[in-house]
PDB file of C-alpha atoms and ligand atoms in Angstrom:
ATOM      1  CA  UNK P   4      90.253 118.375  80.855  1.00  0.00           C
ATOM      2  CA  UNK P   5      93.442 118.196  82.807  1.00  0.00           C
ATOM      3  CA  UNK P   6      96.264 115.566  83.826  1.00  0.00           C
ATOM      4  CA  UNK P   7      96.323 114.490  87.295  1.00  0.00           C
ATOM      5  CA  UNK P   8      99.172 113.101  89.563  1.00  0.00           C
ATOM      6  CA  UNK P   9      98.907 109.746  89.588  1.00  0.00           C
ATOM      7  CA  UNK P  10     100.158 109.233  93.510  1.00  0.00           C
ATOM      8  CA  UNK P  11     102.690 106.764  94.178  1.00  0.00           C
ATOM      9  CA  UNK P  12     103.747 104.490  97.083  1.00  0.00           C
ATOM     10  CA  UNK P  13     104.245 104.460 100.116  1.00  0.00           C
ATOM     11  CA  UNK P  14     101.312 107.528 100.128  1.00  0.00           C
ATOM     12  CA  UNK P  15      99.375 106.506 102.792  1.00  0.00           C
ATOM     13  CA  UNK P  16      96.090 106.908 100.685  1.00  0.00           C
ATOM     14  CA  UNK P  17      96.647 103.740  98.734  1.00  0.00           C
ATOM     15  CA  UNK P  18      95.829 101.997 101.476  1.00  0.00           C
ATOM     16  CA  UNK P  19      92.509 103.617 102.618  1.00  0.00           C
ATOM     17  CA  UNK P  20      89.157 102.129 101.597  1.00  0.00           C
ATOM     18  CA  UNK P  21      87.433 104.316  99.299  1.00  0.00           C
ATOM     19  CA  UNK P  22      83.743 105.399  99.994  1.00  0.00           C
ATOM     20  CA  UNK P  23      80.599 104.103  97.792  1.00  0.00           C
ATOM     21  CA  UNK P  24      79.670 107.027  95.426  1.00  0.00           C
ATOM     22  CA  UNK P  25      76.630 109.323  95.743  1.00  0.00           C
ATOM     23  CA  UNK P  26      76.793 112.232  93.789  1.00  0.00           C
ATOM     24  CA  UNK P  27      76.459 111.775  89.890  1.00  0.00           C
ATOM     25  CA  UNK P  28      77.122 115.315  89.232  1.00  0.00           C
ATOM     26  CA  UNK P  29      79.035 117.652  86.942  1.00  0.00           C
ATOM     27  CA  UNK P  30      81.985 117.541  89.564  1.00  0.00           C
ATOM     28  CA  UNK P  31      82.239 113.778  89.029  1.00  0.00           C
ATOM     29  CA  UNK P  32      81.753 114.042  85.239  1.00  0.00           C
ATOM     30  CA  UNK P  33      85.006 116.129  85.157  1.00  0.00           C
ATOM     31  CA  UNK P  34      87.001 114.076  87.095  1.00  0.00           C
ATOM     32  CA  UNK P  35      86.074 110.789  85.641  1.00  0.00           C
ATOM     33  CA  UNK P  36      87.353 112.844  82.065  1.00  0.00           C
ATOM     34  CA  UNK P  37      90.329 114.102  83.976  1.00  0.00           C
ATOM     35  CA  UNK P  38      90.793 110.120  84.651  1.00  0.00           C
ATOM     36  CA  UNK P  39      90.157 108.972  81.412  1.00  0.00           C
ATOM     37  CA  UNK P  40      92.958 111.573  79.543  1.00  0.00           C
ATOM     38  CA  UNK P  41      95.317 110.547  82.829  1.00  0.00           C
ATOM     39  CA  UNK P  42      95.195 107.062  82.056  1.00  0.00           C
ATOM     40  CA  UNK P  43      95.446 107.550  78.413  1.00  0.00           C
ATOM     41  CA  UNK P  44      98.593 109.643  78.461  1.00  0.00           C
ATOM     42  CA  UNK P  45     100.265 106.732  81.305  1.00  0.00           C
ATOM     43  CA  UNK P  46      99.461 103.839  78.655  1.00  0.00           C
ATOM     44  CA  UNK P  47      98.050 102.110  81.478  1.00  0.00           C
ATOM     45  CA  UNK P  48      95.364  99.603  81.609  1.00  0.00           C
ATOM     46  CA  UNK P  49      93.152 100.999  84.224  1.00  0.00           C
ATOM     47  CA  UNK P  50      93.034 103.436  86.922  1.00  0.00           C
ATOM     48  CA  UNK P  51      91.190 103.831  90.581  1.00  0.00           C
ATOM     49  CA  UNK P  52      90.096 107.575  91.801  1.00  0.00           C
ATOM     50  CA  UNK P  53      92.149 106.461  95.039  1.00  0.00           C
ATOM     51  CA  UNK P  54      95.351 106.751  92.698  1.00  0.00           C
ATOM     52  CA  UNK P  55      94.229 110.194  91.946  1.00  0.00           C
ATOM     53  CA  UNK P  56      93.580 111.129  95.344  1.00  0.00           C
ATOM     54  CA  UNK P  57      90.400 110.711  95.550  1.00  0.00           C
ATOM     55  CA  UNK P  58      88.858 107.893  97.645  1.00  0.00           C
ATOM     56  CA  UNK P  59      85.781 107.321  95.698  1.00  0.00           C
ATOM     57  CA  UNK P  60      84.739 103.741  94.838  1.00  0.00           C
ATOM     58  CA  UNK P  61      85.185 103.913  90.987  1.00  0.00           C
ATOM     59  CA  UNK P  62      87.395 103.262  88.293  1.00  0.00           C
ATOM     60  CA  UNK P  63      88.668 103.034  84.338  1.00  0.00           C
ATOM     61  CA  UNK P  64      89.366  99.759  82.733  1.00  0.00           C
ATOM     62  CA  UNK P  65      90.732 100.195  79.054  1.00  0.00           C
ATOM     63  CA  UNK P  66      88.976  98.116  76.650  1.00  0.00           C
ATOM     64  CA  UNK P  67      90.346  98.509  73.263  1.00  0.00           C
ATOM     65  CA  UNK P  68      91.692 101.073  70.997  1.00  0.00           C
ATOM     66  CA  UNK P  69      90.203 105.008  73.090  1.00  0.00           C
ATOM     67  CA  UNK P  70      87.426 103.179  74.203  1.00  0.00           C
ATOM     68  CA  UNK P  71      87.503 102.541  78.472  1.00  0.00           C
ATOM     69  CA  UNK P  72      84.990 101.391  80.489  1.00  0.00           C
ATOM     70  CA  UNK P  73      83.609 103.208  83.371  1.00  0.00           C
ATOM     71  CA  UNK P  74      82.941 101.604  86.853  1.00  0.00           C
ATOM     72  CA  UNK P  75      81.524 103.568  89.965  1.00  0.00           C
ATOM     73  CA  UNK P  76      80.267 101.606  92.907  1.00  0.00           C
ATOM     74  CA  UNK P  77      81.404  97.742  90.876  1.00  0.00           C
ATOM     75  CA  UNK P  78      80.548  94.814  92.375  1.00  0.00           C
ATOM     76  CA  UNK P  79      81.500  91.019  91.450  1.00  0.00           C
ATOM     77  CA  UNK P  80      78.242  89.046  91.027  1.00  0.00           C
ATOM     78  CA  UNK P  81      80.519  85.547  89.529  1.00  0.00           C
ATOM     79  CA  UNK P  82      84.177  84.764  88.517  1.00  0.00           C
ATOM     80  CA  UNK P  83      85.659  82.169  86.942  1.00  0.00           C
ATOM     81  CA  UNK P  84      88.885  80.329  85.880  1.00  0.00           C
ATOM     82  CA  UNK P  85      91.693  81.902  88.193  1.00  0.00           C
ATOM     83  CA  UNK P  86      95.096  81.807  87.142  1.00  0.00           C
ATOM     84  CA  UNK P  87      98.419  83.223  87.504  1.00  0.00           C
ATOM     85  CA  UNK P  88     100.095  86.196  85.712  1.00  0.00           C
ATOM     86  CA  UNK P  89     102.483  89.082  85.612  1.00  0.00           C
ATOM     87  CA  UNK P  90     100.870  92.720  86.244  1.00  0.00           C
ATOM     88  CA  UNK P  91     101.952  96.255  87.296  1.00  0.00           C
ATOM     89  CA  UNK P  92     100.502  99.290  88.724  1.00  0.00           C
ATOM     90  CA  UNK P  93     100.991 102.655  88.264  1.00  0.00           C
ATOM     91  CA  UNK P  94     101.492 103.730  91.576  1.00  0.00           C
ATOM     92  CA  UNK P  95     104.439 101.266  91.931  1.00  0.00           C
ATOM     93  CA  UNK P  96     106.837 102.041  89.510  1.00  0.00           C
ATOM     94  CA  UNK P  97     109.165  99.056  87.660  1.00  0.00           C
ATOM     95  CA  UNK P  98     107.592  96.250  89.842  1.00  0.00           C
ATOM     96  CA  UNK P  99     105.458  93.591  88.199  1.00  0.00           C
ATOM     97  CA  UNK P 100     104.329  91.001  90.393  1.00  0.00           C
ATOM     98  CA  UNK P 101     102.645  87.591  89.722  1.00  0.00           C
ATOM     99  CA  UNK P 102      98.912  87.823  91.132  1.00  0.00           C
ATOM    100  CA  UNK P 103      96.229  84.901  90.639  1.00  0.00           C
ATOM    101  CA  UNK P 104      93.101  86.841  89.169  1.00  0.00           C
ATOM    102  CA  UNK P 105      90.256  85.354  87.356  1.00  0.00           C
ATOM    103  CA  UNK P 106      89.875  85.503  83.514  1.00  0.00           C
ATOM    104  CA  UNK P 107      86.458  85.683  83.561  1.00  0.00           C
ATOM    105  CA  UNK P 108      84.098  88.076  85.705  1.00  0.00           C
ATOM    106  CA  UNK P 109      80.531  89.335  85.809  1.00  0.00           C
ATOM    107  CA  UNK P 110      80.301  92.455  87.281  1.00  0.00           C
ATOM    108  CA  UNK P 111      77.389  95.135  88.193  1.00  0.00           C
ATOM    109  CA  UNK P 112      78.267  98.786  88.537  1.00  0.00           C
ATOM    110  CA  UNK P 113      77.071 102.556  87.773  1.00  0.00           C
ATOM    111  CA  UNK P 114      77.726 104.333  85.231  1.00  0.00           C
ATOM    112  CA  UNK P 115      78.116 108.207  85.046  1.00  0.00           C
ATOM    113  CA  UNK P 116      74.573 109.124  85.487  1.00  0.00           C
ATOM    114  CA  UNK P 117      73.878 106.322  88.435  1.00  0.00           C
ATOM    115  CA  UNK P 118      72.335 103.823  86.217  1.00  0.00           C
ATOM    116  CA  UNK P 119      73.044  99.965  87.143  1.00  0.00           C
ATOM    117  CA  UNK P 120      74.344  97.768  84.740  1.00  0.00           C
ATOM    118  CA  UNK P 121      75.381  94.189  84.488  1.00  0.00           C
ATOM    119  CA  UNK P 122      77.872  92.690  82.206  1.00  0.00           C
ATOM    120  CA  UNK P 123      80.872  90.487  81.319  1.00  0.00           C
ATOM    121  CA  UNK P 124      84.301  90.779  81.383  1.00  0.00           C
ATOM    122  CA  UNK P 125      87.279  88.254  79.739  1.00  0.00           C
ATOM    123  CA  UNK P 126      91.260  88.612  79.930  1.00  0.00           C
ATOM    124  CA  UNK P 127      92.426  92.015  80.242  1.00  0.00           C
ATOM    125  CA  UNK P 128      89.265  93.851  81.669  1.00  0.00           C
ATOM    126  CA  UNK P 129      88.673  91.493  83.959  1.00  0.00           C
ATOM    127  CA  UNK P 130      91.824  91.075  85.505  1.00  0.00           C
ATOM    128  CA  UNK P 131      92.164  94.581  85.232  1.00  0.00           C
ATOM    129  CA  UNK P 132      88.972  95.076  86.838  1.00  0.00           C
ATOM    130  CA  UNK P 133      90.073  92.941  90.150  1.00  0.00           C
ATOM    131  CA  UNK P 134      93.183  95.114  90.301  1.00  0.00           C
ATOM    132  CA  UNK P 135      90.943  98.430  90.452  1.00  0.00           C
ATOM    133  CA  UNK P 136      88.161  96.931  92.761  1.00  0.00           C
ATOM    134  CA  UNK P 137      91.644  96.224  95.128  1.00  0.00           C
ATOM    135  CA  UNK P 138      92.939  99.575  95.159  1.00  0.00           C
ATOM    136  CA  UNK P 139      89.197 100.517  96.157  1.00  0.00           C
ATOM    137  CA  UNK P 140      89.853  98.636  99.574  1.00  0.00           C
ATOM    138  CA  UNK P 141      93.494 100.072  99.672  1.00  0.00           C
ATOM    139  CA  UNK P 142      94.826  96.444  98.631  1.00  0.00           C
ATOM    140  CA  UNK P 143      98.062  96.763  95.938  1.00  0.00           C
ATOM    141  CA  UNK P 144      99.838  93.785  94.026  1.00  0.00           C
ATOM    142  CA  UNK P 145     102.723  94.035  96.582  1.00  0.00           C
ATOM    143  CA  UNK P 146      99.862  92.430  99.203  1.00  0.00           C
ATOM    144  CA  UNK P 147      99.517  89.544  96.973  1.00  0.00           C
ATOM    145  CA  UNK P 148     102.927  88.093  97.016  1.00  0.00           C
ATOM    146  CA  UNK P 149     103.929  84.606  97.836  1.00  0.00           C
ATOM    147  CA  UNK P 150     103.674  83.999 101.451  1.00  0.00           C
ATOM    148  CA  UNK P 151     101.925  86.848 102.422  1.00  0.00           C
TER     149      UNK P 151
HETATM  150 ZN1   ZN C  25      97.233  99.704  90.400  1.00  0.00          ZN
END
């Protein structure tokens, strides 16, 4: 395994749309690992492949403790109660910005060998999960602030 550069604003990248995923290979394997020990070592709560340099419609959400849960290809199927809070991103250094997000999500997506599965999100996860699903059509927190 090996720490990546977690890529920063203004990089242009971050503001591409990544690409639906095809491949469930051994190259994907070792970069959703690479991923997992990245995010680990930042502390943060989740991380998109786009923030890695790679524009590849996937992500990490932490769930508790080592445990993180692996997205490729997630889709919202239902959301519920929105509200307001404080959040960060890695790729924007000492900025936290209030975004509305829902606290509740169902959400479909692949997992590493391209099955489907459905399931439910609450709090962290699934606000964290919104934040990824952004940065998978190049949207960051910045683009939610009041009045814009
Ligand atoms: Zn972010």
């Amino acid at each position: 395994m090996a720490l990546l550069n977690i890529i920063q604003v203004p990089d242009e990248i971050l503001y591409k749309t990544s690409k639906p995923v095809e491949r469930f290979d051994g190259r994907l394997w070792q970069l959703l690992d690479d991923m997992r020990q990245t995010l680990k070592k930042s502390g943060g709560a989740g991380l998109a492949a786009v923030q890695v340099g790679y524009l590849m419609r996937m992500c990490l959400v932490w769930l508790e403790k080592d445990s993180y849960l692996e997205l490729i290809n997630p889709e919202i199927l239902g959301a519920k109660r929105e509200k307001k809070g404080a959040e960060g991103c890695l790729s924007i250094p000492d900025i936290t910005v209030r975004v509305k997000r829902f606290q509740e999500l169902r959400v479909r997506a692949q997992d590493r060998n391209g099955q489907w599965f459905e399931m439910d999100l609450k709090g962290l996860p699934a606000i964290c999960t919104q934040h990824e699903i952004d940065h998978m059509n190049g949207i960051l927190i910045t683009d939610h602030e009041e009045g814009r």
